[in-house]
XYZ file of C-alpha atoms in Angstrom:
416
model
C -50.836 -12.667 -8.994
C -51.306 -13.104 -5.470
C -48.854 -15.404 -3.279
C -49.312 -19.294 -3.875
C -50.766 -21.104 -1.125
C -48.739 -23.581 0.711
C -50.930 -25.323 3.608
C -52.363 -28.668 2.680
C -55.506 -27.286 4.676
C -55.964 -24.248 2.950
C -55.144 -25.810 -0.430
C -58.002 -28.555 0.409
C -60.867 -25.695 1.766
C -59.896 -23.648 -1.234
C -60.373 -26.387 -3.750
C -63.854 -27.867 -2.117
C -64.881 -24.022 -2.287
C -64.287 -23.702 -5.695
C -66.175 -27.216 -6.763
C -69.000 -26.171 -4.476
C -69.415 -23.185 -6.678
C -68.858 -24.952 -9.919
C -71.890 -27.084 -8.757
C -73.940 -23.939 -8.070
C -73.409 -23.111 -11.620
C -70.674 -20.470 -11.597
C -68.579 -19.541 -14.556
C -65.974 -22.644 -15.113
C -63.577 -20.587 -16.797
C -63.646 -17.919 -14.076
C -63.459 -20.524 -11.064
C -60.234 -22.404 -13.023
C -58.653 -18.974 -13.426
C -59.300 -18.116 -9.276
C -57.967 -21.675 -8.996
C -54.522 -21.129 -10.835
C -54.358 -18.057 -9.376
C -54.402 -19.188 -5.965
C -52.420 -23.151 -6.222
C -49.392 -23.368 -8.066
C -49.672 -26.973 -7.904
C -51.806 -29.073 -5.901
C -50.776 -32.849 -4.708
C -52.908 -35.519 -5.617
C -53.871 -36.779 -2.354
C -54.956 -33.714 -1.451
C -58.004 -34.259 -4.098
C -58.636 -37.339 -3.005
C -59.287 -36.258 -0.313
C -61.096 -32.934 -1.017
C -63.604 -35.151 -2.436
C -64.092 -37.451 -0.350
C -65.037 -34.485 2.146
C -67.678 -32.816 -0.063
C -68.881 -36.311 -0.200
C -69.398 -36.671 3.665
C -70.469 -32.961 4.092
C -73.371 -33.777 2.112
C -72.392 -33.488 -1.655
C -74.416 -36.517 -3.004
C -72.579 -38.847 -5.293
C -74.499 -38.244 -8.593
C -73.300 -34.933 -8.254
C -70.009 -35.472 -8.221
C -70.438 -37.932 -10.885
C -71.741 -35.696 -13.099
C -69.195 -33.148 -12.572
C -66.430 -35.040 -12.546
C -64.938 -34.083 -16.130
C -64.903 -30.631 -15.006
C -63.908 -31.017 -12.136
C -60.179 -32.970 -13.728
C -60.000 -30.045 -16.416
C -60.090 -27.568 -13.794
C -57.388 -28.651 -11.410
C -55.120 -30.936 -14.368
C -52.337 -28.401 -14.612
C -52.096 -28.005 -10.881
C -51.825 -31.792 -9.872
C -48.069 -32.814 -8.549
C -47.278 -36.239 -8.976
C -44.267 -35.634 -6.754
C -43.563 -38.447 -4.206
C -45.399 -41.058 -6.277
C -44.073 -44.532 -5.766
C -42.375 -46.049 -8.683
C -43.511 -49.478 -9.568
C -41.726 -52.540 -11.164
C -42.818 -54.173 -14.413
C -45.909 -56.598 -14.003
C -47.051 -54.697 -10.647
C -50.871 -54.234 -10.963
C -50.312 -50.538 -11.785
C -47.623 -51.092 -14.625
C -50.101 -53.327 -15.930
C -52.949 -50.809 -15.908
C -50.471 -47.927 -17.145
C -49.326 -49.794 -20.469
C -53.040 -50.954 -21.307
C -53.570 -46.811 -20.639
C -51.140 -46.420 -23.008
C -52.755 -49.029 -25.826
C -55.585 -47.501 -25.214
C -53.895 -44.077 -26.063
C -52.991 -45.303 -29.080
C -55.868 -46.784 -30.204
C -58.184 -43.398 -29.458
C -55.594 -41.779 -31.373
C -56.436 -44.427 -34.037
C -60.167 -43.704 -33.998
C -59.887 -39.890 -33.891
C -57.840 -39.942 -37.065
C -60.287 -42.148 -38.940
C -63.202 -40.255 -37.591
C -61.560 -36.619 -39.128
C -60.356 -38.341 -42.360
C -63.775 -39.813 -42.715
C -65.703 -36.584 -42.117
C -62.922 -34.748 -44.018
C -62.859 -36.880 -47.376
C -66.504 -38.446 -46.917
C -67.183 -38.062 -50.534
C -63.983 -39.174 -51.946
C -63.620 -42.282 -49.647
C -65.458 -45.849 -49.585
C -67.539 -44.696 -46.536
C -68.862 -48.478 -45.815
C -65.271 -49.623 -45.444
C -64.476 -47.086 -43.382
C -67.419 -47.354 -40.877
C -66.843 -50.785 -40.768
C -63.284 -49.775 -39.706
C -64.341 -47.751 -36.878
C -66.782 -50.662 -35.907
C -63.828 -53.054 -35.438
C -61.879 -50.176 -33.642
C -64.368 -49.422 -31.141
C -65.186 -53.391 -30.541
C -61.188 -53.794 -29.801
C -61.479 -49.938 -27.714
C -64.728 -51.862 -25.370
C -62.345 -54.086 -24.324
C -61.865 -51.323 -21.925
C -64.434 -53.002 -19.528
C -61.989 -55.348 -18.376
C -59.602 -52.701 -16.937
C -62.469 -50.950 -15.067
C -63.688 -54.678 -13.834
C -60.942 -54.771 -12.489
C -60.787 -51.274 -10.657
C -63.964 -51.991 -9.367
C -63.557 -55.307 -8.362
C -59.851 -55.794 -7.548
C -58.342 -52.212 -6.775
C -61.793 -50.266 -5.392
C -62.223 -53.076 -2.071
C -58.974 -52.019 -1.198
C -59.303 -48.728 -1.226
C -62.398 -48.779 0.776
C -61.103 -50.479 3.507
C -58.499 -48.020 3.696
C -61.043 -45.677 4.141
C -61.553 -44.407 0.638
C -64.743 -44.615 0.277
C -66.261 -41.493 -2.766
C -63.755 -41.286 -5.393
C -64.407 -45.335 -6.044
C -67.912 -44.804 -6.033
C -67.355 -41.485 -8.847
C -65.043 -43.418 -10.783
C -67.464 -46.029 -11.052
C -70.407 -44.137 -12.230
C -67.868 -42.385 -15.237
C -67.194 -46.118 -16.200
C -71.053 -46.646 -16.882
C -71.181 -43.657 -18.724
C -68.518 -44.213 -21.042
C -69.498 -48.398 -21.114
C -73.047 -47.247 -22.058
C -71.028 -44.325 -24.932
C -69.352 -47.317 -25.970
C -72.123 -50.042 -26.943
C -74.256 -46.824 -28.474
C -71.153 -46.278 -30.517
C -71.166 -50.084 -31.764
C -74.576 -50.538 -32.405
C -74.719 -47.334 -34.639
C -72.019 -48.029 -36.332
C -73.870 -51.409 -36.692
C -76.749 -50.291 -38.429
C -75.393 -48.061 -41.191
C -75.667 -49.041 -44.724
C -74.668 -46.079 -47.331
C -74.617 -43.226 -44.890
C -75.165 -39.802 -45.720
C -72.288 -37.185 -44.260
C -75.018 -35.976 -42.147
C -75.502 -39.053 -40.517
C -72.312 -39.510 -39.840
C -71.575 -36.157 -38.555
C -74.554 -36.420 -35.859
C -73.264 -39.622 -34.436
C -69.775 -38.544 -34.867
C -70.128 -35.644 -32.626
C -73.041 -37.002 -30.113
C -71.140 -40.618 -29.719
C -68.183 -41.350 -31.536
C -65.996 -38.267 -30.373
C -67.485 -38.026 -26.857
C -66.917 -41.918 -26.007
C -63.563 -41.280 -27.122
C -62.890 -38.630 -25.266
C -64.137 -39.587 -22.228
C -61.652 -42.744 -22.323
C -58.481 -40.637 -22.232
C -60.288 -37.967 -19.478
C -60.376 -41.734 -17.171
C -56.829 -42.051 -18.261
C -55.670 -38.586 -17.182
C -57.982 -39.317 -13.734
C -56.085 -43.153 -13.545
C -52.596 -41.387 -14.105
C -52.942 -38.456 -12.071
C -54.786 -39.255 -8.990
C -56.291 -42.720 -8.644
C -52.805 -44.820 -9.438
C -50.731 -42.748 -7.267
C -53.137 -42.289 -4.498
C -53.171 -46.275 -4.645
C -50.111 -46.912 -4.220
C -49.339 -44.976 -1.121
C -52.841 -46.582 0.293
C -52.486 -49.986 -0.246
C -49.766 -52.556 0.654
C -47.709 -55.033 -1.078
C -49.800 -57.596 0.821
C -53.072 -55.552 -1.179
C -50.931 -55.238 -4.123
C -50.224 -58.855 -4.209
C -53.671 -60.007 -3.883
C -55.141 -58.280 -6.615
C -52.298 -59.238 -9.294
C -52.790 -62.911 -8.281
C -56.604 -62.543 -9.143
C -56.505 -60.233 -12.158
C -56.055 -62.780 -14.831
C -59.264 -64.058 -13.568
C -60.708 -60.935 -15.332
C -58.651 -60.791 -17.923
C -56.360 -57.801 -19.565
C -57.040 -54.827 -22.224
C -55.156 -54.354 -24.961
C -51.585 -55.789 -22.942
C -50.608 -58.924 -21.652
C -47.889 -58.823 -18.941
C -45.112 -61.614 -20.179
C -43.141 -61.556 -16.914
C -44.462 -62.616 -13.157
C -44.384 -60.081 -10.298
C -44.333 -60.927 -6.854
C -42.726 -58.679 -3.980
C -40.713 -59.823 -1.113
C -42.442 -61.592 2.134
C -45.739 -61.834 0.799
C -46.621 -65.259 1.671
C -45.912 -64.683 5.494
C -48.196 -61.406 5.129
C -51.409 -62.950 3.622
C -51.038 -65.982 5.940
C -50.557 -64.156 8.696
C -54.036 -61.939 7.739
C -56.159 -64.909 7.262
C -59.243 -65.546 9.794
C -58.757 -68.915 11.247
C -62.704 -68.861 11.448
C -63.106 -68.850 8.354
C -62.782 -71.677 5.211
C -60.105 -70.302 2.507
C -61.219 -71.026 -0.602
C -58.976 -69.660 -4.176
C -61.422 -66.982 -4.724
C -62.263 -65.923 -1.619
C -63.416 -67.079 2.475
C -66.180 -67.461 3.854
C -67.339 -69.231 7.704
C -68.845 -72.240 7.825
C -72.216 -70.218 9.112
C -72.201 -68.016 5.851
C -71.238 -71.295 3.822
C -74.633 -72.897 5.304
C -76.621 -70.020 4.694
C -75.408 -69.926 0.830
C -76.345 -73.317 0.281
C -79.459 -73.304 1.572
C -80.106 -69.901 -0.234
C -79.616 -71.215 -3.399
C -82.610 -71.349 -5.578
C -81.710 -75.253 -6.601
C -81.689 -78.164 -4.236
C -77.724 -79.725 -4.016
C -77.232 -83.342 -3.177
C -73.259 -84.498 -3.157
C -72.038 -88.030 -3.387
C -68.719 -89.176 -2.134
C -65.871 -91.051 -4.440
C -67.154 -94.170 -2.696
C -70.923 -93.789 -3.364
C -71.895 -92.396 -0.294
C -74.336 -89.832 0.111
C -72.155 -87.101 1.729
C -73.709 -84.423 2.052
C -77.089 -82.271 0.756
C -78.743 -78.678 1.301
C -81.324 -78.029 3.175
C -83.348 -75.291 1.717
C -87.190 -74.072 2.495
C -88.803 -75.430 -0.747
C -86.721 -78.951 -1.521
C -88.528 -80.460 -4.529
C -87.313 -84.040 -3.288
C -87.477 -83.968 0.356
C -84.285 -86.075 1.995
C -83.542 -86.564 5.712
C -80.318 -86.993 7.512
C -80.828 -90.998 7.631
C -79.495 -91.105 3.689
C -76.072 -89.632 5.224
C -73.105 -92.149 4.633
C -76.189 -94.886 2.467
C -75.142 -95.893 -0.961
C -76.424 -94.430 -3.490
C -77.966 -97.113 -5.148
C -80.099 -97.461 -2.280
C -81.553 -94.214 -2.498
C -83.074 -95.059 -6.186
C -85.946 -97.357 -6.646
C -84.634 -100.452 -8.203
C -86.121 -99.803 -11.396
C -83.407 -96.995 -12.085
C -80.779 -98.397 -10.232
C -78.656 -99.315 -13.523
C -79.085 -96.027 -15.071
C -77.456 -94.981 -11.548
C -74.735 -97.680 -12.289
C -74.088 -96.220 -16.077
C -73.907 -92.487 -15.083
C -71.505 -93.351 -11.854
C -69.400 -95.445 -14.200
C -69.175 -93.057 -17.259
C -68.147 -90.565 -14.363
C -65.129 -92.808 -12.455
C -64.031 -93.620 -16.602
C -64.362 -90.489 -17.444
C -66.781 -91.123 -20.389
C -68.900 -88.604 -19.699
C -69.036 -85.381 -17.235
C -72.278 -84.381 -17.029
C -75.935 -86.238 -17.477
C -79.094 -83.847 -17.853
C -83.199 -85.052 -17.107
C -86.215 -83.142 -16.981
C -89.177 -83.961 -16.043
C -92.825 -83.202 -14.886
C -93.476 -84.094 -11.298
C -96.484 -82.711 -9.576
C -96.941 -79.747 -11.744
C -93.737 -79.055 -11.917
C -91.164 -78.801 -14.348
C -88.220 -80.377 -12.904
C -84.591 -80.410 -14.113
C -82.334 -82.432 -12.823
C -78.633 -82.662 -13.829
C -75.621 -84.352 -12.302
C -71.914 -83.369 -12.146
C -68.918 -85.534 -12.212
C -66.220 -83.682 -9.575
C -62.480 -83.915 -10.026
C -59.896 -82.188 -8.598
C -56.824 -80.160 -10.578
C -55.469 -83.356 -11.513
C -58.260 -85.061 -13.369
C -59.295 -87.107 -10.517
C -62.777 -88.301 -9.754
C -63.899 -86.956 -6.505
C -67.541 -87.662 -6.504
C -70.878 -86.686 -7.731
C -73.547 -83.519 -7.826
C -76.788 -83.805 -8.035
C -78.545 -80.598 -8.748
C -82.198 -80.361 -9.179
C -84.104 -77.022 -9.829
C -87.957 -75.725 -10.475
C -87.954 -74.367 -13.469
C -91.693 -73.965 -13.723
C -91.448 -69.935 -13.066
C -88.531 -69.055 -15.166
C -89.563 -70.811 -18.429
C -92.353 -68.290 -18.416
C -90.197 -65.387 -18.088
C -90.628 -62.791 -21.213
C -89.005 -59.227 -21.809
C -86.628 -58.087 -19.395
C -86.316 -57.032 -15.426
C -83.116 -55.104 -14.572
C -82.058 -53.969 -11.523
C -83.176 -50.867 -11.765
C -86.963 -51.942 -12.061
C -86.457 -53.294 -8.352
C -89.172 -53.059 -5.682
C -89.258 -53.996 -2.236
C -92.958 -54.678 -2.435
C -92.883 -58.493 -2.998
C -92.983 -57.666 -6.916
C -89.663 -58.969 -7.537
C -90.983 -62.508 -6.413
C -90.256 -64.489 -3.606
């Protein structure tokens, strides 16, 4: 065996060599052996960050995507998790590790009913057991939640600490195995009586491999991404995204205790952009605010507690055109005295709290019109005022079939 190689540079130019080769189509088990030969171990940054340089040297992204189960099974004996952080209970990354480890649990729970069925098929009530398996793998795609919140939560921060291709791999394996997962359901969904070699065919080309490709993103969580993470981001991150993750919502686990390091108050005010309006979920300035709400494919009129007209967008195609003159008028007097008690009732049942919403549609110059309004209150129950939303519906009631994202053209076709 020849003499292990010790220099984080080497180690790095010796790993992208042997994935560049893998992706030219030579021998796996030959490259993993030259691999071991060469790197005792090999520490998880330094994959990180090999792949992030294939990335920028020109290795597209589907590639890498599409490689990137061989690519762990290659290097998984060689990873050191030496120098990893330890965490306390309830950080973001505890949380993710014990759902990794329900979800360990409960693969191990399919696999077992998957080789007893296949085993004993003709001995066992196969309809019970496939409806089983359905429930398991309903309770296993509550997966998506933990990936959410990877990709929404954990993957921002990691990009802006300039981690950039990993997130976008680890993102395309989640759509893979999401897309294993629903196959896996709605098969399992549609058998009545199955014959063993039924069973066997989507055993082996979904069951298993969904499976399977669940504990492969564990081993990539456990062994890279989480401790990569943690030496990236900072409490300050840290904090952030365990103050928005029950937003999303948990998989399998439900921390019982809070978490919340030292300091962190000071740090997130003092990173706050006094240009900008700080909203619970997010900030925005007041120039992207104005842009949203004039964006928005429904025309927004807000009334005040008092009955004032406060405020209302001003987008390209208003179905009922206003001017600033109806700022700070009653709202009464914006109605034609016909409907002016109906405007009374709906006001009322809103300040009494009677009511919360009040839906209309109609037809107004060829157009189908909905109009609904909003009673506002704030945490405590409190009436702030009224929303008037109104929105053409003409187009989308004729909508049939589907249009996904992937069907998009920048042609026009896609509408205006």
């Amino acid at each position: 065996m020849s003499e292990f190689i010790n220099n984080s540079l080497i180690r790095k130019n010796s790993l992208k060599d042997v994935l560049r080769r893998l992706h030219n189509g030579e021998d796996f088990e030959v490259l993993k052996k030259e691999l071991g030969n060469k790197l005792e171990e090999l520490p998880y940054g330094e994959v990180v960050e090999a792949e992030q340089e294939l990335i920028e040297e020109g290795l597209p992204v589907e590639e890498l995507i599409k490689m990137c189960d061989l690519h762990s099974k290659m290097i998984e004996k060689q990873v050191s998790l030496a120098g990893m952080r330890i965490v306390s209970p309830a950080h973001p990354v505890d949380t993710f590790r014990k759902e990794n480890q329900e979800l360990e649990k409960l693969c191990g729970d399919i696999k077992k009913e998957i080789e007893k069925l296949l085993r004993d098929f003709s001995s066992v009530d196969v309809n019970k057991s496939v409806l089983l398996l359905r429930a398991k793998f309903n309770l296993l795609m509550d997966v998506d939640k933990h990936y959410v919140r990877k990709e929404h939560l954990l993957f921002p921060f990691l990009e802006k600490a300039g981690v950039t291709g990993p997130p976008k791999v680890m993102w395309g394996k989640h759509d893979e195995i999401r897309e294993l997962l629903r196959g896996s359901i709605e098969a399992l969904a549609t058998f009545n009586e199955p014959t063993l070699d039924e069973f066997e065919s989507i055993a082996n080309f979904l069951l298993k491999p969904s499976v399977n490709m669940v504990l492969d993103m564990i081993t990539k969580e456990e062994k890279i991404l989480f401790p990569m993470s943690l030496d990236k981001l900072s409490e300050t991150d840290w904090y952030q995204i365990y103050l928005q993750t029950p937003e999303i919502g948990f998989c399998l686990y439900d921390p019982q205790i809070e978490w919340k390091p030292k300091d962190v108050e000071f740090q997130i005010e003092q990173t706050r952009n006094e240009d900008e309006i700080q909203f619970p979920t997010g900030s925005i300035t007041k120039e992207e605010l104005t842009a949203i709400l004039s964006t928005l494919p429904v025309d927004i009129t807000f009334v005040d507690k008092n009955d004032k007209v406060k405020y209302f967008s001003n987008g390209s195609e208003r179905i009922f055109q206003r001017s600033r003159a109806i700022l700070k008028r009653d709202v009464r007097l914006c109605h034609p005295p016909s409907s002016v008690h109906i405007v009374d009732k709906i006001i009322n049942d809103f300040k009494s709290g009677a009511a919360s919403r009040a839906p209309f549609w109609i037809n107004f110059r060829g157009k189908f019109v909905h109009i609904e309004y909003f009673a506002l209150r704030n945490e405590q129950g409190e009436y702030l005022g009224t929303l008037e939303v109104t929105q053409d519906l003409s187009e989308l009631r004729q909508l049939q079939g589907e249009q996904r994202i992937l069907s998009y053209k920048s042609d026009g076709q896609n509408g205006k």
